Amino acid sequence: MKKILRTLFITLWKSWFALVFSLTLIVLYPLFVFLLVTKQHKLVYRLKQVWAFLICLFSGLIPHIRYPYGKFSFPSPSIVVANHTSYLDILFSVFYIKKPAVFMGKAELLEIPLFNIFFKYFDIPVRRQNPKDAVRAFEKAAEWIDKGYCVIIYPEGTISPQGKLKPFKNGAFRLAIQKKIPIVPAVNLNNWHLLENGGFFKSNGFPGIAHIVVGKPIDTSCYSEKNLVDLQKEIRTFIEQQLNLYYEKNK
């Protein structure tokens, strides 16, 4: 009986979350279209922050962001590198990336009605299995960086099951070195528990507190292609340490 009630609650909450997501997007959609068509991209990002706040407010999600090295003025341009555990990762990122930012995401997002407008006119879609398209995506990211925007990239290239860290791809680190801009590591600790990937009726979904850790910006001006792996290891180590601390504390 307990399992049935749990499944029922998860299904009802995920249905409610989908409804909130859709209705708030529909309400804001005309303004999003206007801002995108008129290329007021900084205002697009501000409106995304409003949208994220509304989604969290009405669906019972609370982002709790911790800065172990203290808060800082977010560098712009910069590249934000985070582990990818849930579709909520993007939603919560606008709460700690205060400066206008674009997202790099899978090209399949272009297939979602209404939502696809962002990846048509603002954010960066990438076909993971197409090397040429990946090159194009990073060229586009470089253009946004030249305009002073932050770019958020998930170096695993996909959502990892139950927060288990997958191998990193080199693109984000190479771009940061080439552009000589800071990398900001971010760690999504439990987003996968709040909204798990893996099928509507088979995966978890709950309201609650999302725990996120944002590390200090890493200066890449002293790095080159020769020590790209060192930069990648430094960031991966930070993410792994924060994940391990969280799991040890919440056994």
XYZ file of N, CA and C in Angstrom:
753
model
N 0.823 -1.205 0.000
C 0.000 0.000 0.000
C 0.865 1.267 0.000
N 1.929 1.217 0.830
C 2.836 2.364 0.912
C 3.470 2.660 -0.443
N 3.853 1.603 -1.153
C 4.471 1.773 -2.466
C 3.487 2.363 -3.464
N 2.221 1.942 -3.385
C 1.188 2.459 -4.285
C 0.965 3.943 -4.038
N 0.875 4.324 -2.756
C 0.673 5.734 -2.411
C 1.858 6.589 -2.855
N 3.061 6.047 -2.685
C 4.266 6.772 -3.108
C 4.252 6.992 -4.616
N 3.927 5.952 -5.365
C 3.865 6.057 -6.828
C 2.795 7.049 -7.254
N 1.658 7.027 -6.561
C 0.570 7.957 -6.874
C 1.006 9.394 -6.626
N 1.681 9.632 -5.490
C 2.140 10.987 -5.175
C 3.138 11.475 -6.219
N 4.092 10.611 -6.575
C 5.100 10.982 -7.572
C 4.442 11.338 -8.900
N 3.488 10.521 -9.322
C 2.804 10.757 -10.599
C 2.019 12.061 -10.571
N 1.322 12.313 -9.459
C 0.539 13.543 -9.339
C 1.449 14.769 -9.328
N 2.562 14.677 -8.570
C 3.447 15.844 -8.512
C 4.102 16.113 -9.863
N 4.554 15.073 -10.539
C 5.191 15.267 -11.841
C 4.196 15.815 -12.857
N 2.945 15.402 -12.758
C 1.903 15.947 -13.635
C 1.681 17.424 -13.332
N 1.670 17.760 -12.033
C 1.510 19.150 -11.628
C 2.706 19.988 -12.087
N 3.898 19.448 -11.928
C 5.095 20.162 -12.375
C 5.034 20.434 -13.877
N 4.648 19.434 -14.658
C 4.545 19.603 -16.112
C 3.506 20.662 -16.457
N 2.410 20.689 -15.701
C 1.362 21.681 -15.938
C 1.866 23.083 -15.625
N 2.543 23.231 -14.482
C 3.102 24.534 -14.098
C 4.119 25.004 -15.133
N 5.006 24.112 -15.536
C 6.020 24.428 -16.550
C 5.357 24.931 -17.827
N 4.336 24.220 -18.279
C 3.687 24.545 -19.553
C 2.882 25.837 -19.471
N 2.088 25.985 -18.408
C 1.226 27.162 -18.300
C 2.028 28.444 -18.126
N 3.075 28.391 -17.304
C 3.893 29.595 -17.126
C 4.617 29.959 -18.421
N 5.040 28.953 -19.177
C 5.682 29.232 -20.465
C 4.688 29.851 -21.438
N 3.466 29.336 -21.468
C 2.440 29.871 -22.373
C 2.141 31.330 -22.042
N 2.047 31.630 -20.748
C 1.764 33.005 -20.324
C 2.889 33.955 -20.742
N 4.126 33.514 -20.579
C 5.282 34.372 -20.878
C 5.721 34.304 -22.339
N 5.174 33.358 -23.077
C 5.657 33.085 -24.433
C 5.623 34.306 -25.360
N 4.529 35.080 -25.403
C 4.529 36.252 -26.302
C 5.682 37.211 -26.021
N 5.987 37.398 -24.738
C 7.089 38.295 -24.381
C 8.430 37.684 -24.768
N 8.582 36.370 -24.570
C 9.800 35.693 -25.014
C 9.993 35.869 -26.522
N 8.934 35.670 -27.287
C 9.015 35.793 -28.750
C 9.434 37.202 -29.136
N 8.808 38.195 -28.520
C 9.134 39.587 -28.840
C 10.603 39.885 -28.553
N 11.080 39.469 -27.394
C 12.467 39.750 -27.009
C 13.460 39.009 -27.893
N 13.118 37.780 -28.281
C 14.015 37.011 -29.150
C 14.051 37.586 -30.556
N 12.894 37.951 -31.077
C 12.824 38.505 -32.434
C 13.560 39.838 -32.513
N 13.454 40.635 -31.452
C 14.127 41.941 -31.432
C 15.559 41.846 -30.889
N 16.001 40.602 -30.628
C 17.374 40.310 -30.202
C 17.778 41.026 -28.913
N 16.828 41.121 -28.006
C 17.134 41.682 -26.686
C 17.496 40.523 -25.747
N 18.647 39.949 -26.010
C 19.014 38.682 -25.388
C 19.232 38.781 -23.880
N 19.730 39.895 -23.414
C 19.928 40.033 -21.971
C 18.594 40.021 -21.238
N 17.582 40.627 -21.856
C 16.250 40.614 -21.255
C 15.618 39.230 -21.347
N 15.971 38.479 -22.383
C 15.500 37.091 -22.479
C 15.968 36.312 -21.258
N 17.223 36.490 -20.896
C 17.762 35.768 -19.741
C 17.087 36.224 -18.450
N 16.845 37.524 -18.319
C 16.160 38.017 -17.120
C 14.759 37.412 -17.026
N 14.091 37.300 -18.165
C 12.754 36.710 -18.168
C 12.820 35.221 -17.837
N 13.883 34.558 -18.269
C 14.080 33.155 -17.881
C 14.190 33.026 -16.364
N 14.858 33.984 -15.730
C 14.986 33.951 -14.277
C 13.624 34.110 -13.603
N 12.794 34.988 -14.159
C 11.429 35.156 -13.644
C 10.638 33.867 -13.822
N 10.762 33.274 -15.001
C 10.059 32.025 -15.299
C 10.479 30.919 -14.329
N 11.778 30.792 -14.091
C 12.284 29.769 -13.170
C 11.746 29.995 -11.757
N 11.684 31.254 -11.346
C 11.144 31.571 -10.020
C 9.689 31.138 -9.910
N 8.903 31.404 -10.944
C 7.486 31.025 -10.932
C 7.316 29.508 -10.890
N 8.130 28.802 -11.671
C 8.054 27.333 -11.673
C 8.344 26.785 -10.277
N 9.402 27.289 -9.661
C 9.770 26.819 -8.321
C 8.697 27.176 -7.295
N 8.170 28.379 -7.400
C 7.162 28.849 -6.449
C 5.931 27.956 -6.450
N 5.442 27.632 -7.636
C 4.182 26.894 -7.747
C 4.347 25.375 -7.700
N 5.575 24.892 -7.798
C 5.767 23.436 -7.776
C 6.466 22.944 -6.508
N 6.769 23.864 -5.604
C 7.340 23.449 -4.324
C 8.813 23.100 -4.369
N 9.552 23.732 -5.271
C 10.991 23.496 -5.382
C 11.750 24.693 -4.812
N 12.758 24.425 -4.001
C 13.525 25.495 -3.365
C 15.012 25.273 -3.632
N 15.638 26.118 -4.447
C 17.084 25.974 -4.663
C 17.875 26.539 -3.483
N 18.756 25.728 -2.931
C 19.646 26.172 -1.853
C 21.071 26.124 -2.389
N 21.668 27.291 -2.540
C 22.976 27.395 -3.188
C 24.038 27.728 -2.145
N 25.082 26.923 -2.130
C 26.166 27.102 -1.156
C 27.460 27.459 -1.885
N 28.177 28.416 -1.313
C 29.459 28.862 -1.866
C 30.553 28.536 -0.844
N 31.223 27.392 -0.960
C 32.206 26.991 0.057
C 33.382 27.946 0.187
N 33.668 28.709 -0.855
C 34.785 29.657 -0.810
C 34.292 31.096 -0.667
N 33.006 31.249 -0.381
C 32.418 32.569 -0.252
C 31.804 33.048 -1.562
N 30.833 33.939 -1.444
C 30.189 34.483 -2.638
C 31.168 35.382 -3.384
N 30.931 35.527 -4.679
C 31.821 36.331 -5.505
C 31.012 36.989 -6.609
N 31.580 38.027 -7.186
C 30.960 38.674 -8.339
C 31.156 37.766 -9.545
N 30.066 37.296 -10.107
C 30.163 36.292 -11.167
C 30.889 36.863 -12.380
N 31.962 36.202 -12.818
C 32.734 36.721 -13.952
C 31.962 36.598 -15.264
N 32.052 37.626 -16.058
C 31.380 37.616 -17.353
C 32.290 38.279 -18.385
N 32.677 37.545 -19.430
C 32.241 36.190 -19.772
C 32.955 35.129 -18.939
N 32.345 33.971 -18.896
C 32.940 32.811 -18.244
C 32.232 31.563 -18.751
N 32.804 30.412 -18.425
C 32.158 29.139 -18.741
C 31.816 28.455 -17.428
N 30.570 28.075 -17.291
C 30.124 27.335 -16.114
C 30.099 25.856 -16.484
N 30.805 25.056 -15.707
C 30.865 23.611 -15.944
C 30.195 22.915 -14.764
N 29.194 22.092 -15.060
C 28.443 21.422 -13.997
C 28.177 19.971 -14.349
N 28.009 19.155 -13.316
C 27.552 17.784 -13.559
C 26.076 17.819 -13.950
N 25.652 16.830 -14.729
C 24.289 16.846 -15.281
C 23.522 15.643 -14.749
N 22.543 15.916 -13.884
C 21.825 14.834 -13.215
C 20.335 14.815 -13.496
N 19.804 15.954 -13.981
C 18.358 16.090 -14.122
C 18.053 17.268 -15.042
N 16.825 17.275 -15.577
C 16.400 18.444 -16.346
C 16.282 19.677 -15.451
N 16.240 19.478 -14.151
C 16.180 20.608 -13.226
C 17.489 21.383 -13.167
N 18.579 20.788 -13.617
C 19.887 21.456 -13.556
C 19.842 22.816 -14.252
N 19.225 22.848 -15.425
C 19.133 24.103 -16.177
C 18.242 25.094 -15.447
N 17.119 24.606 -14.944
C 16.176 25.468 -14.226
C 16.856 26.192 -13.070
N 17.602 25.452 -12.262
C 18.207 26.040 -11.065
C 19.438 26.894 -11.371
N 20.062 26.676 -12.507
C 21.306 27.402 -12.804
C 21.095 28.906 -12.917
N 19.890 29.334 -13.306
C 19.662 30.778 -13.456
C 19.633 31.488 -12.107
N 19.553 30.717 -11.013
C 19.559 31.337 -9.688
C 20.970 31.691 -9.227
N 21.978 31.006 -9.739
C 23.345 31.341 -9.317
C 24.171 31.993 -10.422
N 23.739 31.870 -11.673
C 24.408 32.607 -12.753
C 23.666 33.927 -12.916
N 24.147 34.938 -12.264
C 23.439 36.218 -12.250
C 23.603 36.988 -13.563
N 24.727 36.771 -14.234
C 24.969 37.465 -15.493
C 24.280 36.714 -16.636
N 23.903 37.405 -17.715
C 23.251 36.732 -18.849
C 24.077 35.558 -19.358
N 23.402 34.452 -19.602
C 24.090 33.221 -19.993
C 23.292 32.473 -21.049
N 23.998 31.691 -21.839
C 23.361 30.793 -22.803
C 23.725 29.361 -22.419
N 22.876 28.445 -22.826
C 23.065 27.044 -22.470
C 23.408 26.223 -23.700
N 24.273 25.259 -23.517
C 24.529 24.280 -24.563
C 23.780 23.007 -24.187
N 22.891 22.544 -25.085
C 22.070 21.377 -24.779
C 21.875 20.497 -25.992
N 21.360 19.318 -25.760
C 21.179 18.349 -26.842
C 20.170 18.850 -27.864
N 20.409 18.518 -29.130
C 19.577 19.000 -30.227
C 18.148 18.491 -30.137
N 17.924 17.413 -29.387
C 16.567 16.881 -29.227
C 15.623 17.902 -28.599
N 16.170 18.883 -27.897
C 15.340 19.919 -27.290
C 14.652 20.782 -28.340
N 15.158 20.755 -29.561
C 14.516 21.477 -30.663
C 13.168 20.867 -31.030
N 12.915 19.664 -30.562
C 11.675 18.966 -30.898
C 10.546 19.260 -29.914
N 10.838 19.976 -28.829
C 9.817 20.278 -27.823
C 9.068 21.545 -28.229
N 7.768 21.456 -28.464
C 6.988 22.628 -28.874
C 7.129 23.781 -27.880
N 7.135 24.982 -28.389
C 7.277 26.221 -27.622
C 8.669 26.362 -27.014
N 9.094 25.385 -26.224
C 10.406 25.456 -25.580
C 11.537 25.540 -26.596
N 11.310 24.972 -27.782
C 12.379 24.936 -28.789
C 12.776 26.315 -29.299
N 11.952 27.323 -29.027
C 12.278 28.668 -29.510
C 13.611 29.157 -28.929
N 13.928 28.719 -27.712
C 15.182 29.160 -27.086
C 16.392 28.617 -27.838
N 16.305 27.364 -28.258
C 17.438 26.750 -28.949
C 17.461 27.086 -30.438
N 16.418 27.715 -30.923
C 16.435 28.210 -32.298
C 17.078 29.593 -32.383
N 16.860 30.418 -31.350
C 17.260 31.818 -31.447
C 18.202 32.306 -30.346
N 18.540 31.454 -29.384
C 19.346 31.955 -28.265
C 20.354 30.914 -27.785
N 19.871 29.842 -27.211
C 20.757 28.805 -26.682
C 21.358 27.958 -27.810
N 22.249 27.049 -27.445
C 23.068 26.350 -28.447
C 22.739 24.858 -28.474
N 22.061 24.387 -29.527
C 21.809 22.947 -29.652
C 23.033 22.242 -30.225
N 23.245 21.011 -29.801
C 24.378 20.246 -30.334
C 23.958 18.793 -30.515
N 24.277 18.254 -31.665
C 24.038 16.829 -31.940
C 25.282 16.067 -31.503
N 25.144 15.362 -30.428
C 26.303 14.768 -29.756
C 27.049 13.755 -30.616
N 26.337 13.097 -31.525
C 26.970 12.053 -32.339
C 27.565 12.591 -33.637
N 27.460 13.909 -33.835
C 27.938 14.524 -35.072
C 29.127 15.440 -34.759
N 30.358 15.015 -35.036
C 31.544 15.824 -34.709
C 31.515 17.214 -35.343
N 31.049 17.310 -36.584
C 30.996 18.610 -37.253
C 30.025 19.550 -36.544
N 28.902 18.991 -36.093
C 27.921 19.819 -35.395
C 28.460 20.265 -34.040
N 29.251 19.412 -33.400
C 29.864 19.785 -32.127
C 30.828 20.953 -32.318
N 31.592 20.925 -33.405
C 32.507 22.031 -33.721
C 31.715 23.315 -33.925
N 30.613 23.212 -34.682
C 29.760 24.384 -34.934
C 29.211 24.941 -33.624
N 28.805 24.042 -32.714
C 28.236 24.474 -31.441
C 29.259 25.258 -30.617
N 30.496 24.792 -30.594
C 31.514 25.496 -29.815
C 31.934 26.801 -30.492
N 31.841 26.863 -31.800
C 32.078 28.134 -32.498
C 31.004 29.151 -32.114
N 29.771 28.669 -32.012
C 28.672 29.540 -31.590
C 28.873 29.994 -30.144
N 29.320 29.077 -29.302
C 29.598 29.434 -27.907
C 30.676 30.513 -27.830
N 31.690 30.399 -28.681
C 32.763 31.395 -28.715
C 32.220 32.768 -29.108
N 31.255 32.788 -30.013
C 30.642 34.058 -30.423
C 29.919 34.718 -29.252
N 29.189 33.917 -28.478
C 28.495 34.474 -27.315
C 29.495 34.976 -26.273
N 30.579 34.261 -26.097
C 31.618 34.692 -25.158
C 32.195 36.037 -25.596
N 32.422 36.193 -26.888
C 32.952 37.455 -27.413
C 31.994 38.626 -27.159
N 30.712 38.299 -26.994
C 29.711 39.333 -26.706
C 29.575 39.590 -25.206
N 30.343 38.837 -24.408
C 30.332 39.056 -22.969
C 29.412 38.157 -22.175
N 28.878 37.121 -22.812
C 27.942 36.219 -22.138
C 28.665 35.060 -21.459
N 28.027 34.529 -20.428
C 28.471 33.271 -19.839
C 27.880 32.122 -20.659
N 28.565 31.001 -20.654
C 28.068 29.803 -21.337
C 28.100 28.656 -20.340
N 26.978 27.965 -20.192
C 26.954 26.805 -19.300
C 26.998 25.533 -20.129
N 27.938 24.670 -19.756
C 28.180 23.429 -20.501
C 28.231 22.269 -19.512
N 27.584 21.181 -19.893
C 27.633 19.950 -19.099
C 28.600 18.989 -19.782
N 29.827 18.873 -19.279
C 30.867 18.132 -20.000
C 30.634 16.627 -20.094
N 29.694 16.098 -19.317
C 29.366 14.679 -19.474
C 28.635 14.428 -20.791
N 27.974 15.472 -21.293
C 27.285 15.366 -22.575
C 25.928 14.706 -22.505
N 25.512 14.289 -21.313
C 24.220 13.631 -21.144
C 23.868 13.627 -19.664
N 22.628 13.313 -19.358
C 22.208 13.196 -17.964
C 22.732 11.885 -17.389
N 23.388 11.977 -16.246
C 23.945 10.777 -15.615
C 22.902 10.141 -14.699
N 22.804 8.819 -14.676
C 21.808 8.145 -13.836
C 22.134 8.263 -12.356
N 21.169 8.750 -11.577
C 21.292 8.842 -10.120
C 22.542 9.597 -9.669
N 22.908 10.601 -10.437
C 24.007 11.469 -10.040
C 25.388 10.883 -10.155
N 25.521 9.716 -10.768
C 26.838 9.085 -10.914
C 27.602 9.767 -12.046
N 28.759 10.321 -11.708
C 29.515 11.144 -12.638
C 30.067 10.322 -13.801
N 29.814 10.794 -15.010
C 30.330 10.143 -16.214
C 31.631 10.825 -16.653
N 32.368 10.223 -17.588
C 33.590 10.868 -18.104
C 33.281 12.225 -18.729
N 34.236 13.139 -18.620
C 34.093 14.481 -19.179
C 34.640 14.537 -20.601
N 33.975 15.323 -21.427
C 34.509 15.651 -22.747
C 35.354 16.917 -22.612
N 36.224 17.169 -23.575
C 37.217 18.242 -23.442
C 36.751 19.620 -23.903
N 35.634 19.673 -24.639
C 35.256 20.908 -25.325
C 35.189 22.141 -24.450
N 34.539 22.049 -23.300
C 34.370 23.219 -22.433
C 35.711 23.745 -21.939
N 36.608 22.847 -21.609
C 37.915 23.227 -21.064
C 38.812 23.812 -22.160
N 38.741 23.233 -23.331
C 39.516 23.749 -24.458
C 39.061 25.165 -24.820
N 37.743 25.377 -24.826
C 37.210 26.695 -25.164
C 37.638 27.737 -24.135
N 37.593 27.381 -22.858
C 38.006 28.318 -21.807
C 39.475 28.695 -21.950
N 40.311 27.711 -22.279
C 41.744 27.971 -22.466
C 41.976 28.861 -23.682
N 41.273 28.571 -24.763
C 41.434 29.364 -25.984
C 41.015 30.811 -25.769
N 39.937 31.009 -25.011
C 39.409 32.356 -24.788
C 40.024 33.037 -23.560
N 40.799 32.260 -22.775
C 41.437 32.788 -21.569
C 40.414 33.404 -20.610
N 39.323 32.681 -20.402
C 38.277 33.163 -19.497
C 38.122 32.177 -18.335
N 37.576 32.641 -17.215
C 37.434 31.760 -16.048
C 36.430 30.628 -16.288
N 36.665 29.528 -15.593
C 35.689 28.441 -15.510
C 35.143 28.424 -14.084
N 33.824 28.366 -13.977
C 33.177 28.274 -12.670
C 32.571 26.879 -12.523
N 33.065 26.060 -11.592
C 32.482 24.729 -11.392
C 31.230 24.798 -10.519
N 30.215 24.043 -10.909
C 28.985 23.960 -10.116
C 28.619 22.491 -9.937
N 28.030 22.183 -8.800
C 27.720 20.787 -8.474
C 26.240 20.660 -8.123
N 25.520 19.879 -8.908
C 24.120 19.573 -8.623
C 24.085 18.308 -7.766
N 23.755 18.466 -6.501
C 23.895 17.363 -5.551
C 22.720 16.391 -5.562
N 21.509 16.906 -5.598
C 20.353 16.004 -5.458
C 19.207 16.290 -6.422
N 19.481 17.005 -7.501
C 18.415 17.306 -8.458
C 17.793 16.047 -9.040
N 18.608 15.011 -9.210
C 18.092 13.766 -9.788
C 17.061 13.113 -8.869
N 17.172 13.378 -7.574
C 16.188 12.817 -6.642
C 14.858 13.561 -6.749
N 14.922 14.860 -7.013
C 13.703 15.660 -7.128
C 12.991 15.415 -8.453
N 13.752 15.272 -9.523
C 13.155 14.953 -10.831
C 14.138 14.069 -11.587
N 13.895 12.787 -11.502
C 14.814 11.809 -12.069
C 14.506 11.546 -13.536
N 15.547 11.372 -14.312
C 15.385 11.001 -15.716
C 15.136 9.496 -15.812
N 14.308 9.077 -16.793
C 14.121 7.637 -16.946
C 12.696 7.175 -17.104
N 11.828 8.038 -17.598
C 10.451 7.619 -17.829
C 9.503 8.220 -16.807
N 8.360 8.696 -17.272
C 7.430 9.432 -16.416
C 6.945 8.594 -15.240
N 6.627 7.334 -15.471
C 6.044 6.494 -14.431
C 7.080 5.623 -13.714
N 8.325 5.695 -14.132
C 9.351 4.821 -13.572
C 10.362 5.551 -12.695
N 10.365 6.868 -12.747
C 11.413 7.624 -12.064
C 10.835 8.502 -10.961
N 11.718 8.972 -10.077
C 11.320 9.787 -8.938
C 10.885 11.186 -9.351
N 10.082 11.792 -8.497
C 9.684 13.177 -8.679
C 9.053 13.688 -7.400
N 9.671 14.689 -6.771
C 9.189 15.204 -5.492
C 9.428 16.710 -5.416
N 8.593 17.437 -4.665
C 8.967 18.802 -4.297
C 10.049 18.725 -3.224
N 10.749 19.810 -3.013
C 11.777 19.785 -1.974
C 12.890 20.775 -2.237
N 13.963 20.618 -1.485
C 15.104 21.535 -1.560
C 16.173 20.955 -2.475
N 16.593 21.751 -3.440
C 17.687 21.360 -4.337
C 18.986 21.933 -3.790
N 19.932 21.064 -3.518
C 21.220 21.496 -2.970
C 22.248 21.616 -4.092
N 22.815 22.814 -4.206
C 23.760 23.122 -5.280
C 24.984 23.800 -4.674
N 26.149 23.420 -5.145
C 27.399 24.026 -4.678
C 28.065 24.739 -5.853
N 28.494 25.964 -5.623
C 29.189 26.737 -6.657
C 30.604 27.030 -6.172
N 31.588 26.541 -6.904
C 32.979 26.743 -6.534
C 33.509 28.090 -7.002
N 34.727 28.390 -6.608
C 35.335 29.660 -6.999
C 35.760 29.610 -8.471
N 35.739 30.750 -9.160
C 36.195 30.789 -10.558
C 37.659 30.374 -10.667
N 37.951 29.608 -11.686
C 39.322 29.148 -11.933
C 39.907 29.937 -13.102
N 40.991 30.616 -12.848
C 41.667 31.402 -13.883
C 42.352 30.455 -14.873
N 42.021 30.580 -16.145
C 42.612 29.692 -17.161
C 43.743 30.349 -17.944
N 44.096 31.578 -17.572
C 45.110 32.294 -18.355
C 46.481 31.618 -18.295
N 46.709 30.815 -17.259
C 48.003 30.135 -17.127
C 47.975 28.725 -17.724
N 46.852 28.344 -18.315
C 46.725 27.012 -18.915
C 46.917 27.082 -20.428
N 47.325 25.959 -20.992
C 47.427 25.824 -22.447
C 46.885 24.451 -22.825
N 46.864 24.173 -24.117
C 46.385 22.874 -24.590
C 47.177 21.726 -23.947
N 48.441 21.993 -23.636
C 49.298 20.937 -23.079
C 48.822 20.454 -21.709
N 48.242 21.380 -20.924
C 47.773 20.957 -19.599
C 46.257 21.054 -19.464
N 45.566 20.869 -20.579
C 44.100 20.837 -20.574
C 43.575 19.759 -19.623
N 44.223 18.598 -19.632
C 43.796 17.488 -18.774
C 43.905 17.874 -17.298
N 44.921 18.661 -16.949
C 45.082 19.103 -15.559
C 43.905 19.977 -15.126
N 43.481 20.860 -16.024
C 42.336 21.724 -15.740
C 41.075 20.886 -15.559
N 40.887 19.937 -16.444
C 39.724 19.056 -16.353
C 39.724 18.284 -15.038
N 40.900 17.759 -14.658
C 41.010 16.989 -13.414
C 40.716 17.856 -12.192
N 41.183 19.102 -12.221
C 40.955 20.007 -11.093
C 39.461 20.214 -10.858
N 38.733 20.419 -11.936
C 37.294 20.659 -11.814
C 36.556 19.375 -11.456
N 36.930 18.281 -12.084
C 36.279 17.008 -11.778
C 36.504 16.612 -10.310
N 37.705 16.852 -9.816
C 38.013 16.536 -8.417
C 37.132 17.337 -7.472
N 36.952 18.624 -7.771
C 36.081 19.463 -6.938
C 34.656 18.919 -6.933
N 34.141 18.577 -8.107
C 32.773 18.059 -8.201
C 32.641 16.739 -7.444
N 33.606 15.850 -7.617
C 33.569 14.552 -6.924
C 33.622 14.730 -5.408
N 34.464 15.639 -4.949
C 34.588 15.876 -3.508
C 33.268 16.359 -2.915
N 32.616 17.286 -3.607
C 31.346 17.817 -3.108
C 30.252 16.753 -3.119
N 30.231 15.926 -4.150
C 29.257 14.833 -4.206
C 29.490 13.841 -3.071
N 30.752 13.486 -2.844
C 31.076 12.531 -1.782
C 30.710 13.077 -0.401
N 30.986 14.360 -0.180
C 30.630 14.982 1.096
C 29.125 14.933 1.324
N 28.378 15.208 0.268
C 26.913 15.212 0.382
C 26.379 13.810 0.669
N 26.889 12.826 -0.065
C 26.409 11.455 0.120
C 26.789 10.902 1.492
N 27.983 11.257 1.980
C 28.401 10.812 3.311
C 27.494 11.408 4.392
N 27.136 12.651 4.192
C 26.299 13.354 5.166
C 24.862 12.856 5.146
N 24.420 12.341 4.007
C 23.013 11.960 3.856
C 22.824 10.461 3.644
N 23.688 9.676 4.257
C 23.561 8.218 4.164
C 22.282 7.736 4.853
